[in-house]
Coordinates of C-alpha atoms and ligand atoms in Angstrom, one line a residue:
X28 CA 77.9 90.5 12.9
X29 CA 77.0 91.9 9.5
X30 CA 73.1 90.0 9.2
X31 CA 70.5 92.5 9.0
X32 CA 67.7 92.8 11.6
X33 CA 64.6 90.4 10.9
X34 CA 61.7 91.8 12.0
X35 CA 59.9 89.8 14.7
X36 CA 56.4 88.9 14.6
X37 CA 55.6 90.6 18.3
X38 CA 57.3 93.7 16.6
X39 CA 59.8 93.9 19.3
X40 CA 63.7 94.6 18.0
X41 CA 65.0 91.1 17.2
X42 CA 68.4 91.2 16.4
X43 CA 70.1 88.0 14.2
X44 CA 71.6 85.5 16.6
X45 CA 74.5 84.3 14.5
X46 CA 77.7 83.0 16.1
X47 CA 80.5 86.0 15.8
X48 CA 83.1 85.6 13.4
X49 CA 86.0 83.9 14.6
X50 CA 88.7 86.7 15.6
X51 CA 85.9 88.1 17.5
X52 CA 84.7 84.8 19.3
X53 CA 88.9 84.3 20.0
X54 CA 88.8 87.5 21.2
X55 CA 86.1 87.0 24.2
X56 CA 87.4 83.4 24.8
X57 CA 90.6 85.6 25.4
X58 CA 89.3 88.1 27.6
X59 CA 87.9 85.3 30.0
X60 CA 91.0 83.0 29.7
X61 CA 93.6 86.0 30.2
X62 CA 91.5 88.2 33.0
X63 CA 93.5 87.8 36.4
X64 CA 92.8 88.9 39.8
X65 CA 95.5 92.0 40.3
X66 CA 97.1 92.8 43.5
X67 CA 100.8 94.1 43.4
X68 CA 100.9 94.6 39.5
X69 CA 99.2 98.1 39.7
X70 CA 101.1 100.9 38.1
X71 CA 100.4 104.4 39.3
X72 CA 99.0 106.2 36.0
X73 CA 95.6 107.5 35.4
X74 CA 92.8 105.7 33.9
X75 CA 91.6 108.0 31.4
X76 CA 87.9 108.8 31.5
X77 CA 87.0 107.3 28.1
X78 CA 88.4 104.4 28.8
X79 CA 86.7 104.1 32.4
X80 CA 83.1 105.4 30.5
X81 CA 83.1 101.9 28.4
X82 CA 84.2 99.8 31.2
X83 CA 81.6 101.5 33.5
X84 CA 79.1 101.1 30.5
X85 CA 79.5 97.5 30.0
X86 CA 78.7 96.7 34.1
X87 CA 76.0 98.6 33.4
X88 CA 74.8 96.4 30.3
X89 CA 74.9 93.2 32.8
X90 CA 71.7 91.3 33.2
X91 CA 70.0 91.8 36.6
X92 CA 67.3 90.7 38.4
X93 CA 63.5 91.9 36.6
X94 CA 66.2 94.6 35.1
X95 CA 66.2 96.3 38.5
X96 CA 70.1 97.1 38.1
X97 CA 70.4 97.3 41.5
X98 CA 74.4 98.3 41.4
X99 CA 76.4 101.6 41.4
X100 CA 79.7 102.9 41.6
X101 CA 81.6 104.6 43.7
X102 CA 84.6 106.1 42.5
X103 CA 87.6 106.0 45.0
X104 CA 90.2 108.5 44.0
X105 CA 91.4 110.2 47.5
X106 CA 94.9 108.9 48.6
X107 CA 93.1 109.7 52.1
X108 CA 89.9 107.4 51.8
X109 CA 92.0 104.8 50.8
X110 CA 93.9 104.8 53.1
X111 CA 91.1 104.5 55.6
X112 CA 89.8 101.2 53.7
X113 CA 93.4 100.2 53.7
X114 CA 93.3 100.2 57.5
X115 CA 89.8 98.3 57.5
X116 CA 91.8 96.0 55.3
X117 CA 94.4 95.4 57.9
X118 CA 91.9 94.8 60.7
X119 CA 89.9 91.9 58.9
X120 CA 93.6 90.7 57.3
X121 CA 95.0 90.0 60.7
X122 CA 91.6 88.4 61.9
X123 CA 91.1 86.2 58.9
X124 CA 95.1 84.8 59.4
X125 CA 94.1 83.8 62.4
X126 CA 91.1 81.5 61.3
X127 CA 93.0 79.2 59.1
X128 CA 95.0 76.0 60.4
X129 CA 98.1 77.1 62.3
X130 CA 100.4 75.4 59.3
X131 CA 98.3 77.9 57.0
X132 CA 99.1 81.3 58.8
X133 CA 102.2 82.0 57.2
X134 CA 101.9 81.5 54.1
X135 CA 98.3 83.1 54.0
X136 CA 100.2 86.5 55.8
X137 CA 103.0 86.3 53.1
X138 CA 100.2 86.5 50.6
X139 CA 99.4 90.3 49.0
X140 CA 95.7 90.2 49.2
X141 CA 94.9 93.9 47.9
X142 CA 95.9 97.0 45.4
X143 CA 94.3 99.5 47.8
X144 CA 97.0 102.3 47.7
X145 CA 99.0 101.0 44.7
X146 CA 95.9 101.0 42.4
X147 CA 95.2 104.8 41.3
X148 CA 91.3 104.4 41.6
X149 CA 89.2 102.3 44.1
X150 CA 85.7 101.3 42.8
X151 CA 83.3 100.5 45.6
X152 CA 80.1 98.4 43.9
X153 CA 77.3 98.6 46.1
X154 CA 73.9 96.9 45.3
X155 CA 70.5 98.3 46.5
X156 CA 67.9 95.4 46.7
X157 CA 65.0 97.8 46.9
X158 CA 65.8 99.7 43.2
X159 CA 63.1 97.5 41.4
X160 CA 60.3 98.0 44.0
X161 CA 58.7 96.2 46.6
X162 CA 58.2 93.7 44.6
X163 CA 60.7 92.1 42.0
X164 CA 60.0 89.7 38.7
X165 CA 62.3 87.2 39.5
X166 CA 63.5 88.1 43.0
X167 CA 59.9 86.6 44.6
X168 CA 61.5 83.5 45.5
X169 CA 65.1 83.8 45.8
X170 CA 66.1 86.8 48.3
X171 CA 70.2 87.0 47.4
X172 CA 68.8 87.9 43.2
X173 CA 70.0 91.8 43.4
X174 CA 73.5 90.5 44.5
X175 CA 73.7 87.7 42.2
X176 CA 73.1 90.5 39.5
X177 CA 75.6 92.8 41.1
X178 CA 78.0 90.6 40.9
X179 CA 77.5 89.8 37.1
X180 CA 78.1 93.4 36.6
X181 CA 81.2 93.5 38.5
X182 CA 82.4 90.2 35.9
X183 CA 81.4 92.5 33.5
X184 CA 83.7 95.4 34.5
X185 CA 86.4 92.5 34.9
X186 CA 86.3 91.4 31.8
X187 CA 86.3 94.7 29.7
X188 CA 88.7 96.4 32.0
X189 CA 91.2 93.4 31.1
X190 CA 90.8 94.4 27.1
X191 CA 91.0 97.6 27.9
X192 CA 94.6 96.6 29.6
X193 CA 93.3 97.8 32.7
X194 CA 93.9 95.3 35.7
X195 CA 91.0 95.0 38.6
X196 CA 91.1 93.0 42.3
X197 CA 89.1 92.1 44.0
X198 CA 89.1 93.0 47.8
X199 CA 86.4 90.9 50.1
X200 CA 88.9 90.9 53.3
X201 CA 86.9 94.0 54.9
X202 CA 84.3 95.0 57.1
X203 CA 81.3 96.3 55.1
X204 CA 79.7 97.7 58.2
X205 CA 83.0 100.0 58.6
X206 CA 83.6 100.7 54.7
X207 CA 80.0 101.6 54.4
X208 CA 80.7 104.3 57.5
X209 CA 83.8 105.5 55.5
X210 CA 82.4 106.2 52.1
X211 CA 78.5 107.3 53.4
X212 CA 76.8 104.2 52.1
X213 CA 73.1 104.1 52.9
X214 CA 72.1 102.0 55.7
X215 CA 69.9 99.4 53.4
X216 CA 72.5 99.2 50.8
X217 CA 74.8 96.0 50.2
X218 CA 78.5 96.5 49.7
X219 CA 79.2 93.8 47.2
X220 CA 82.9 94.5 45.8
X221 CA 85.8 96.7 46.7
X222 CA 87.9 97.0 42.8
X223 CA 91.8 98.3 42.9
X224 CA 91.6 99.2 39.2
X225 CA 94.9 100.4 37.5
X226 CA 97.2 100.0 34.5
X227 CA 99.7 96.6 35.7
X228 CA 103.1 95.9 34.6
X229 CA 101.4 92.5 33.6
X230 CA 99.0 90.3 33.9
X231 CA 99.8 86.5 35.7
X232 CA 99.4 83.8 33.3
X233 CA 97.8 81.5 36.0
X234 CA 95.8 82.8 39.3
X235 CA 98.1 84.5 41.6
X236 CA 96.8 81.7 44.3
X237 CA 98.0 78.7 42.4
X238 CA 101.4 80.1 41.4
X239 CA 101.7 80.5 44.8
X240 CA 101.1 77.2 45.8
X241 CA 98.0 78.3 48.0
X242 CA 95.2 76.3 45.3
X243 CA 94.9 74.8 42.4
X244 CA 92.2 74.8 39.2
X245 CA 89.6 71.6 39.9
X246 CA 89.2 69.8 36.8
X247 CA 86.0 71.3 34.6
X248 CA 84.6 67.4 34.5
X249 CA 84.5 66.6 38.2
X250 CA 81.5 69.5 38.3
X251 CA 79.4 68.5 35.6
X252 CA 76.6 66.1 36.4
X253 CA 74.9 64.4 34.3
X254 CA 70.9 65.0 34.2
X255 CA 71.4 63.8 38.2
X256 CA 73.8 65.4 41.0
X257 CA 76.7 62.9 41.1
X258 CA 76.7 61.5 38.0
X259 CA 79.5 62.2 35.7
X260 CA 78.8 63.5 31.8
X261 CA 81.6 61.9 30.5
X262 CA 80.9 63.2 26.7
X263 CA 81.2 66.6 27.8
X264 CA 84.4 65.6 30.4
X265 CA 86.2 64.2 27.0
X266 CA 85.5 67.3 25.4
X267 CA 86.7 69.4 27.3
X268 CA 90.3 67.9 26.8
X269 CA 89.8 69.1 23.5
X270 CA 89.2 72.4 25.1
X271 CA 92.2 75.2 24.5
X272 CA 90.6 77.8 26.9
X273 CA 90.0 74.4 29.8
X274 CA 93.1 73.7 29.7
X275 CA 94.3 77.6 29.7
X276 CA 95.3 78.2 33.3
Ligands
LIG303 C1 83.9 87.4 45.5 C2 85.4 87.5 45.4 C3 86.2 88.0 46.4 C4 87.6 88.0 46.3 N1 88.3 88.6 47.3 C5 89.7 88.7 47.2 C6 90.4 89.3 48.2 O1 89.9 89.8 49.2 N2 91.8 89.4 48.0 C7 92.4 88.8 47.0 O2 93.6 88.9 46.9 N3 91.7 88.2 46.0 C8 90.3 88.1 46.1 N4 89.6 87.6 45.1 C9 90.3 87.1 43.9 C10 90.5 85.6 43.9 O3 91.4 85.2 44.8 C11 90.9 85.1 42.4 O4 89.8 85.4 41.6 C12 91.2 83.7 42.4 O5 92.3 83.4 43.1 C13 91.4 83.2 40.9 O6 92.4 84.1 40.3 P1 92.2 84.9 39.0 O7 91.0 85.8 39.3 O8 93.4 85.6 38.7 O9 91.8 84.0 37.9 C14 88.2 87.5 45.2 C15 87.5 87.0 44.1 C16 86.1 87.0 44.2 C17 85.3 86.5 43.0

């Protein structure tokens, strides 16, 4: 953006609130449309720490909860630690096969659900619900608010890892109580997401899932209501055809 700063009349930084300029407006759109969920792309090179500074940095610059930025990081580089997790990944794998519908079980066991060993660095993203105090603005009323933030920094990692060409997934198939054992994680701290983060040989076009067969995309439309749940917005729903990033798998 090339405006200059307008000075606000409460004297607080106001900063011009112009759309970006088109290549840079593509270029988020892009970011969103073309993240993927990595599992068995990861390549074994090094993230270089510059690279791993910005991507860090813009998690941190997520919006959270009365700004109580409850996350943090923990960096996962030991071969040794991960395999432990990758064991407490095989524990909850085999369990969770076992919950879905008999005619389900193979194909969800023939599914790679995790980078843990292939990806050269683990991030564990914890989130601490007490960081802003006994009492939170904005947490007064709604107890899950410092996860809900947490996980808008992890999206945040997501996104600029994938510009940076750097892949990230997302492992939830784990026991927190045993992860949090593994890697010293206070007792009143949330585990919120396990990242396998790593240069990939390439990033899927369409979710891993539905190329797979396992799900597909629901139509934007059928979950936008109209002023009342249940009823359609069709305006929006015909705009959406219209939509290049929509209809981007
Ligand atoms: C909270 C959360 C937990 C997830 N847990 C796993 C997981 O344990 N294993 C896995 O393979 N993918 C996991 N995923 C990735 C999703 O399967 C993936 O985002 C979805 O299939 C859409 O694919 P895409 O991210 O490539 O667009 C998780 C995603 C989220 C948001």
């Amino acid at each position: 953006m090339t405006d200059k700063p307008t000075p606000s009349s409460s004297g607080l930084d106001l900063q011009p609130g112009a759309a970006f300029a088109e290549t840079d407006r593509q270029a988020v759109y892009q970011a969103i449309a073309t993240r993927r969920d990595v599992r068995g792309e990861f390549l074994p090179d090094p993230i270089d720490d510059a690279t791993l500074a910005r991507i860090l940095t813009a998690a941190h610059h997520a919006p959270s909860v009365g700004l109580s930025q409850p996350w943090d990081f923990i960096l996962v580089r030991s071969p040794r630690t991960r395999q432990k997790i990758a064991e407490i990944f095989a524990d909850a794998n085999e369990q969770a096969a076992s919950l879905f519908p008999e005619q389900k079980q193979a194909q969800y066991k023939a599914l790679k659900l995790e980078g843990i060993a292939t990806a050269p660095l683990n991030v564990c993203v914890t989130s601490d619900p007490t960081r802003g105090g006994p009492v939170v603005l904005g947490a007064t009323h709604m107890r899950d608010t410092d996860l809900f933030s947490t996980v808008c920094a992890i999206q945040n990692f997501w996104l600029a890892a994938r510009a940076e060409g750097i892949g990230v997934g997302w492992v939830s198939i784990l026991d927190p109580a045993r992860v949090k054992v593994a890697l010293g994680i206070p007792d009143h701290i949330r585990l919120v997401g396990y990242l396998c983060v790593g240069h990939v040989r390439g990033f899927f076009g369409r979710p891993e899932l539905e190329q797979r067969g396992w799900r597909t995309r629901t139509p934007l439309g059928e979950l936008i209501h109209d002023e009342f749940w249940g009823t359609p917005a069709d305006a929006v729903s015909q705009a959406l055809a219209c939509t290049e990033l929509a209809s981007n798998g």
